Coordinates of C-alpha atoms and ligand atoms in Angstrom, one line a residue:
M10 CA 176.5 129.9 86.1
T11 CA 178.4 126.7 85.7
F12 CA 180.0 124.2 88.0
A13 CA 182.0 121.0 87.6
A14 CA 179.1 118.5 87.8
L15 CA 177.0 120.5 85.2
R16 CA 180.1 120.9 82.9
R17 CA 180.6 117.1 83.0
L18 CA 177.0 116.6 81.7
K19 CA 177.5 119.1 79.0
Q20 CA 180.8 117.4 77.9
E21 CA 179.2 114.0 77.8
L22 CA 176.2 115.3 75.8
T23 CA 178.6 117.0 73.3
R24 CA 180.6 113.8 73.0
R25 CA 177.4 111.9 72.2
E26 CA 176.3 114.5 69.7
E27 CA 179.7 114.2 67.9
Q28 CA 179.2 110.4 67.7
S29 CA 175.7 110.8 66.3
A30 CA 174.6 109.0 69.5
L31 CA 172.3 111.7 70.8
R32 CA 168.7 110.5 70.9
R33 CA 166.0 113.0 70.0
R34 CA 162.2 112.8 70.1
R35 CA 160.0 113.5 67.1
V36 CA 156.7 115.0 67.9
L37 CA 153.6 113.1 66.9
D38 CA 150.6 115.2 65.8
S39 CA 148.1 112.5 65.0
A40 CA 146.6 109.4 66.7
Q41 CA 149.0 106.4 66.8
G42 CA 148.6 104.3 63.7
V43 CA 150.4 103.2 60.5
R44 CA 149.8 106.5 58.8
I45 CA 150.9 109.3 61.2
R46 CA 151.8 112.9 61.1
M47 CA 155.1 113.6 62.9
D48 CA 157.4 116.7 62.9
G49 CA 155.1 118.3 60.3
Q50 CA 155.3 115.4 57.8
D51 CA 153.2 112.5 56.8
W52 CA 154.7 109.0 57.3
L53 CA 154.0 105.4 56.7
S54 CA 155.1 104.0 60.1
F55 CA 156.7 100.6 61.0
C56 CA 157.6 101.8 64.5
S57 CA 154.9 101.2 66.9
N58 CA 154.0 98.0 68.8
D59 CA 150.3 98.6 68.1
Y60 CA 150.2 95.1 66.4
L61 CA 146.4 94.9 66.1
G62 CA 145.8 98.6 65.2
L63 CA 143.7 99.1 68.4
A64 CA 145.4 102.3 69.6
Q65 CA 142.8 104.5 67.9
H66 CA 140.0 101.9 67.6
P67 CA 136.5 103.5 67.9
A68 CA 135.3 100.9 70.5
L69 CA 138.2 101.9 72.8
V70 CA 137.7 105.6 72.3
A71 CA 134.0 105.2 73.0
A72 CA 134.7 103.2 76.2
V73 CA 136.9 106.1 77.4
Q74 CA 134.3 108.7 76.6
A75 CA 131.6 106.8 78.4
A76 CA 133.8 106.0 81.4
V77 CA 135.2 109.5 82.0
V78 CA 131.8 110.8 82.9
R79 CA 131.5 108.1 85.6
T80 CA 135.1 107.9 86.8
G81 CA 136.5 111.4 86.3
V82 CA 140.2 111.6 85.3
G83 CA 142.6 111.1 88.2
T84 CA 142.4 108.4 90.8
G85 CA 143.9 110.5 93.5
A86 CA 145.5 107.7 95.5
S87 CA 147.2 104.3 95.4
H88 CA 145.1 101.2 95.0
L89 CA 145.5 100.3 98.7
V90 CA 144.3 103.7 99.9
C91 CA 141.2 104.7 97.9
G92 CA 142.3 104.7 94.2
H93 CA 141.1 101.2 93.3
H94 CA 138.0 101.7 91.1
A95 CA 135.4 99.1 90.1
E96 CA 136.8 99.4 86.5
H97 CA 140.2 98.2 87.7
E98 CA 138.6 95.4 89.7
A99 CA 136.5 94.2 86.7
F100 CA 139.4 94.4 84.3
E101 CA 141.6 92.3 86.6
H102 CA 139.0 89.6 86.7
E103 CA 138.3 89.6 83.0
L104 CA 142.0 89.6 82.2
A105 CA 142.8 86.7 84.5
A106 CA 140.0 84.7 82.9
F107 CA 141.2 85.6 79.4
V108 CA 144.8 84.3 80.0
G109 CA 143.5 81.3 82.0
L110 CA 145.1 82.2 85.4
P111 CA 143.4 82.5 88.8
A112 CA 144.1 86.1 89.6
A113 CA 145.6 89.3 88.2
L114 CA 146.9 92.7 89.4
S115 CA 147.1 95.9 87.3
F116 CA 150.2 98.1 87.1
S117 CA 150.7 101.6 85.5
T118 CA 153.5 100.3 83.2
G119 CA 155.2 97.0 82.3
Y120 CA 158.5 98.5 83.6
L121 CA 156.9 98.8 87.1
A122 CA 155.3 95.4 86.9
N123 CA 158.6 93.7 86.3
L124 CA 160.3 95.7 89.1
A125 CA 157.4 94.6 91.4
V126 CA 157.5 90.9 90.6
V127 CA 161.2 90.3 90.8
S128 CA 161.7 92.4 93.9
A129 CA 158.7 90.9 95.7
L130 CA 159.7 87.2 95.0
T131 CA 163.5 87.5 95.5
G132 CA 165.8 89.6 97.7
R133 CA 169.1 89.2 99.4
D134 CA 168.3 85.5 99.9
G135 CA 167.4 85.1 96.2
E136 CA 168.9 84.4 92.9
V137 CA 167.6 85.7 89.5
F138 CA 168.4 83.8 86.3
A139 CA 168.0 86.0 83.3
D140 CA 168.4 85.6 79.5
R141 CA 171.0 87.9 78.1
L142 CA 168.6 89.4 75.6
N143 CA 165.9 90.2 78.2
H144 CA 164.3 93.7 78.2
A145 CA 166.0 96.4 80.2
S146 CA 163.1 96.5 82.7
L147 CA 163.9 92.9 83.8
N148 CA 167.6 93.7 84.2
D149 CA 166.7 96.7 86.3
A150 CA 164.3 94.6 88.3
A151 CA 167.0 92.2 89.1
L152 CA 169.3 95.0 90.3
L153 CA 166.5 96.5 92.5
S154 CA 165.8 93.1 94.1
R155 CA 169.4 92.9 95.4
A156 CA 169.3 89.2 94.5
N157 CA 172.3 87.5 93.1
V158 CA 172.0 87.8 89.3
H159 CA 173.1 85.2 86.7
R160 CA 172.7 85.9 83.0
F161 CA 172.7 83.0 80.6
A162 CA 173.5 83.2 76.9
H163 CA 170.4 83.8 74.8
G164 CA 168.2 80.7 74.8
D165 CA 171.0 78.6 76.2
L166 CA 169.0 76.3 78.5
A167 CA 172.0 74.1 79.2
M168 CA 173.8 77.1 80.7
L169 CA 170.7 78.0 82.7
E170 CA 170.6 74.5 84.0
R171 CA 174.2 74.6 85.2
Q172 CA 173.5 77.9 86.9
L173 CA 170.4 76.5 88.6
A174 CA 172.2 73.3 89.7
A175 CA 174.9 75.4 91.3
S176 CA 172.4 77.7 93.1
T177 CA 172.7 77.8 96.9
R178 CA 170.1 80.5 97.8
R179 CA 166.6 79.9 98.9
D180 CA 164.5 81.9 96.4
R181 CA 165.1 81.2 92.7
L182 CA 163.4 83.1 89.9
V183 CA 164.0 82.6 86.1
A184 CA 163.0 85.6 84.1
V185 CA 162.6 85.8 80.3
D186 CA 161.0 87.8 77.6
A187 CA 158.4 85.3 76.2
V188 CA 158.9 87.0 72.8
F189 CA 162.3 88.8 72.6
S190 CA 161.7 92.4 71.8
M191 CA 164.7 93.0 69.5
D192 CA 164.8 89.6 67.7
G193 CA 161.2 88.5 67.7
D194 CA 161.9 84.9 68.7
V195 CA 159.7 83.0 71.2
A196 CA 161.2 81.5 74.4
D197 CA 161.0 77.8 74.8
V198 CA 158.5 78.0 77.6
P199 CA 157.8 74.3 78.2
A200 CA 161.6 73.6 78.6
L201 CA 162.0 76.6 80.9
L202 CA 159.1 75.4 83.0
A203 CA 160.5 71.9 83.2
L204 CA 163.8 73.4 84.5
C205 CA 161.9 75.6 87.0
E206 CA 160.1 72.5 88.3
R207 CA 163.3 70.5 88.6
Y208 CA 165.2 73.2 90.5
D209 CA 162.2 74.7 92.4
A210 CA 162.2 78.1 90.8
W211 CA 159.6 80.7 89.8
L212 CA 159.2 81.4 86.1
L213 CA 158.5 85.0 85.2
L214 CA 157.3 85.3 81.6
D215 CA 157.3 88.9 80.1
D216 CA 154.7 88.6 77.3
A217 CA 154.9 92.2 76.3
H218 CA 155.0 91.2 72.6
G219 CA 153.0 88.0 72.7
F220 CA 149.8 89.2 74.4
G221 CA 147.1 89.8 71.7
V222 CA 149.2 88.2 69.0
L223 CA 150.1 84.6 70.1
G224 CA 147.7 81.9 71.2
E225 CA 144.0 81.2 70.7
Q226 CA 142.2 84.5 70.4
G227 CA 145.4 86.3 71.2
R228 CA 145.5 85.0 74.8
G229 CA 149.3 85.0 74.7
V230 CA 152.2 82.7 75.2
L231 CA 150.6 80.4 77.7
S232 CA 147.8 79.6 75.3
H233 CA 150.3 79.3 72.5
F234 CA 152.2 76.5 74.3
G235 CA 149.2 75.2 76.3
V236 CA 151.1 75.4 79.5
Q237 CA 149.8 76.1 83.0
S238 CA 151.6 76.1 86.4
P239 CA 151.4 77.9 89.7
R240 CA 155.1 78.6 89.3
I241 CA 154.4 80.8 86.3
I242 CA 154.1 84.6 86.9
Y243 CA 152.7 86.0 83.7
M244 CA 153.2 89.7 82.8
A245 CA 151.6 91.4 79.9
T246 CA 152.0 95.0 78.9
L247 CA 148.8 96.7 77.7
G248 CA 150.3 99.6 75.6
K249 CA 151.3 97.3 72.7
A250 CA 148.8 94.9 71.0
A251 CA 146.1 95.9 73.6
G252 CA 146.4 99.5 72.3
V253 CA 146.0 101.3 75.7
A254 CA 148.6 101.6 78.5
G255 CA 149.7 99.8 81.6
A256 CA 150.4 96.2 82.4
V257 CA 149.0 93.3 84.3
V258 CA 150.6 90.5 86.3
A259 CA 148.6 87.2 86.5
G260 CA 149.2 84.0 88.4
D261 CA 148.3 82.0 91.4
E262 CA 146.0 83.7 94.0
T263 CA 148.7 83.5 96.7
V264 CA 151.3 85.1 94.4
I265 CA 149.0 87.9 93.5
T266 CA 148.1 88.5 97.1
W267 CA 151.7 88.6 98.0
L268 CA 152.4 91.2 95.3
L269 CA 149.5 93.3 96.5
Q270 CA 150.8 93.2 100.1
T271 CA 154.5 93.6 99.5
A272 CA 155.5 94.9 96.0
R273 CA 156.7 98.5 96.4
P274 CA 156.1 99.5 92.8
Y275 CA 152.5 98.5 93.4
V276 CA 152.0 99.9 96.9
Y277 CA 153.7 103.3 96.6
T278 CA 152.3 104.6 93.4
T279 CA 149.0 106.3 92.4
A280 CA 146.5 104.0 90.6
A281 CA 146.3 104.7 86.8
P282 CA 143.2 106.4 85.7
A283 CA 140.2 104.1 85.8
L284 CA 139.1 105.2 82.3
L285 CA 142.1 103.3 81.1
S286 CA 140.7 100.1 82.6
A287 CA 137.4 100.8 80.9
A288 CA 139.4 101.1 77.6
L289 CA 141.2 97.8 78.4
R290 CA 137.9 96.0 79.0
A291 CA 136.8 97.1 75.5
S292 CA 140.2 96.1 74.2
L293 CA 139.9 92.6 75.6
T294 CA 136.7 92.1 73.6
E295 CA 138.5 93.4 70.4
V296 CA 141.6 91.3 71.0
A297 CA 139.5 88.2 71.4
A298 CA 137.6 89.0 68.2
A299 CA 140.7 89.8 66.1
D300 CA 141.3 86.5 64.5
A301 CA 141.0 88.1 61.0
A302 CA 143.5 90.8 62.0
R303 CA 146.0 88.1 63.3
S304 CA 145.6 86.1 60.0
H305 CA 146.2 89.3 58.0
L306 CA 149.3 90.0 60.1
A307 CA 150.6 86.5 59.4
V308 CA 150.2 87.2 55.6
L309 CA 152.0 90.5 55.9
I310 CA 154.9 88.9 57.9
D311 CA 155.3 86.1 55.3
R312 CA 155.3 88.6 52.4
L313 CA 157.8 90.9 54.0
R314 CA 160.2 88.1 54.9
E315 CA 159.9 86.5 51.5
G316 CA 160.5 89.9 49.8
L317 CA 163.4 90.9 51.9
R318 CA 165.1 87.5 51.6
A319 CA 164.7 87.6 47.8
R320 CA 166.5 90.9 47.9
G321 CA 169.4 89.5 49.9
W322 CA 168.8 91.0 53.3
R323 CA 169.7 89.2 56.5
L324 CA 166.7 88.3 58.7
T325 CA 166.2 86.6 62.1
N326 CA 163.9 83.5 62.3
S327 CA 161.1 85.6 63.9
R328 CA 157.6 84.6 62.9
M329 CA 156.3 87.6 64.9
P330 CA 155.4 91.1 63.8
I331 CA 158.8 92.2 65.0
Q332 CA 161.0 91.7 61.9
P333 CA 164.6 92.8 62.3
V334 CA 166.9 93.3 59.3
I335 CA 170.4 92.8 60.5
L336 CA 172.9 95.2 59.0
G337 CA 175.8 94.8 61.4
N338 CA 177.5 98.1 61.4
N339 CA 175.9 101.3 62.6
E340 CA 176.6 103.4 59.5
A341 CA 175.0 100.8 57.2
A342 CA 171.9 100.6 59.4
L343 CA 171.6 104.4 59.6
D344 CA 172.0 104.7 55.8
V345 CA 169.2 102.3 55.0
G346 CA 167.1 104.0 57.7
K347 CA 167.7 107.3 56.0
R348 CA 166.7 106.0 52.5
L349 CA 163.5 104.7 53.9
E350 CA 162.8 108.1 55.5
Q351 CA 163.4 109.8 52.2
G352 CA 160.7 107.6 50.8
G353 CA 158.3 108.7 53.6
I354 CA 158.7 105.4 55.6
L355 CA 159.7 105.3 59.2
V356 CA 161.5 102.3 60.5
P357 CA 163.6 102.5 63.8
V358 CA 167.3 101.9 63.5
I359 CA 168.5 100.0 66.6
R360 CA 172.1 100.2 67.6
P361 CA 174.3 99.0 70.5
P362 CA 173.9 99.1 73.5
T363 CA 170.3 98.3 72.9
V364 CA 171.5 95.3 70.8
P365 CA 174.9 93.6 71.0
Q366 CA 178.0 95.1 69.2
G367 CA 178.0 94.5 65.5
M368 CA 174.3 93.7 65.4
A369 CA 172.9 97.1 64.4
R370 CA 169.6 96.6 62.6
L371 CA 166.3 98.0 61.3
R372 CA 163.4 96.8 63.5
I373 CA 160.4 96.6 61.3
S374 CA 157.2 96.4 63.3
L375 CA 154.1 95.2 61.5
S376 CA 150.5 96.0 62.3
A377 CA 147.3 94.4 61.2
A378 CA 146.5 98.0 60.0
H379 CA 149.2 97.7 57.3
S380 CA 148.2 96.6 53.8
L381 CA 150.1 94.5 51.4
A382 CA 150.7 97.7 49.4
D383 CA 152.5 99.1 52.5
I384 CA 154.8 96.1 52.5
E385 CA 155.5 96.5 48.8
A386 CA 156.4 100.2 49.5
V387 CA 159.1 99.0 52.0
L388 CA 160.4 96.3 49.7
S389 CA 160.7 98.7 46.8
V390 CA 163.0 101.0 48.8
M391 CA 164.9 98.0 50.3
G392 CA 165.3 96.6 46.8
A393 CA 167.1 99.8 45.6
A394 CA 169.2 100.2 48.8
Ligands
PLP413 C1 157.7 97.4 76.4 C2 158.3 96.3 77.2 C3 158.2 96.4 78.6 C4 157.8 97.7 79.3 O1 156.4 97.8 79.3 P1 155.9 99.3 79.4 O2 154.4 99.1 79.7 O3 156.1 100.0 78.1 O4 156.6 100.0 80.5 C5 158.6 95.3 79.3 N1 159.1 94.2 78.7 C6 159.2 94.1 77.4 C7 159.7 92.9 76.8 C8 158.8 95.2 76.6 O5 158.9 95.1 75.3

């Protein structure tokens, strides 16, 4: 049985396949880590965002095992009906204290958290100002909000200021990745905050890649810059350095209450399992105590950058565990990716439209669970390529 709409999907998929643009999933058959088993093969992986190596940490596993007996598995309802468990509640308080903000609210994913914040704080009367290199979830959030959207060139605060100065709507929100997910650079938060103060705008900071890595004890980008303001809405994802799943939004009490009352991606979804909050509480303890892991990560980053630069590769100025190697054209990037694979090393190859045209790259993600020998293994293949 076939019909026109189905035929169109098949044609489009075939076209993608012919252009080697069809995405496919590999099947992981081990815990997440730097040494994984996937598609029946052993790999040294530079793919995950598990920057501190907490995804399979014994303290987190033990927290889940202990919690499941008390909490069961499913929550059965949204937070506002009867799904909000004492574990969620305790985690929110602990997280808010950890990042130095008055209140926090948990979400099932960072994607949903971004949808929630942008659509609850802006709307038809609003304007969203977004960096061009923001994560897809912030772009989708702006669309969902129905606000007027202005995108400014990456890091171009003069352009942002012109857009803010020309704004005529009532509710203004500036949204940026605190650490850009494909380039690894850190947003100039103090300058962004100054603009938000001058033009009376909210500042949404998506710290998906900074939480656990930046700042004192891994408290994130606010601690890194030492900034505080009731204008800041802080979002951290918890499936990356925190090693678990979900996300949290933290900020002023009034903002958090407003989200709880009005944010549809909060209200109309089932609460994530409380056992995950138990794991997250254990994770907060581990993140705070991970100074040695963060120092080791910094050593790995320096060694990788120095080694790649010496071999003539083009890097970005990232000081973060996200280390892109810019190849430019897709074929070159795929070729180097394939050579690494032949050496048992997995590094994601990122192509447009995820990154701008002509900016295809390898995106090497480092973890504190890597050793210097793992870095040398990458450098040895990259030296020959
Ligand atoms: C991963 C990521 C998200 C989405 O978070 P999930 O919890 O994976 O849904 C949002 N923003 C940025 C910058 C990210 O890297």
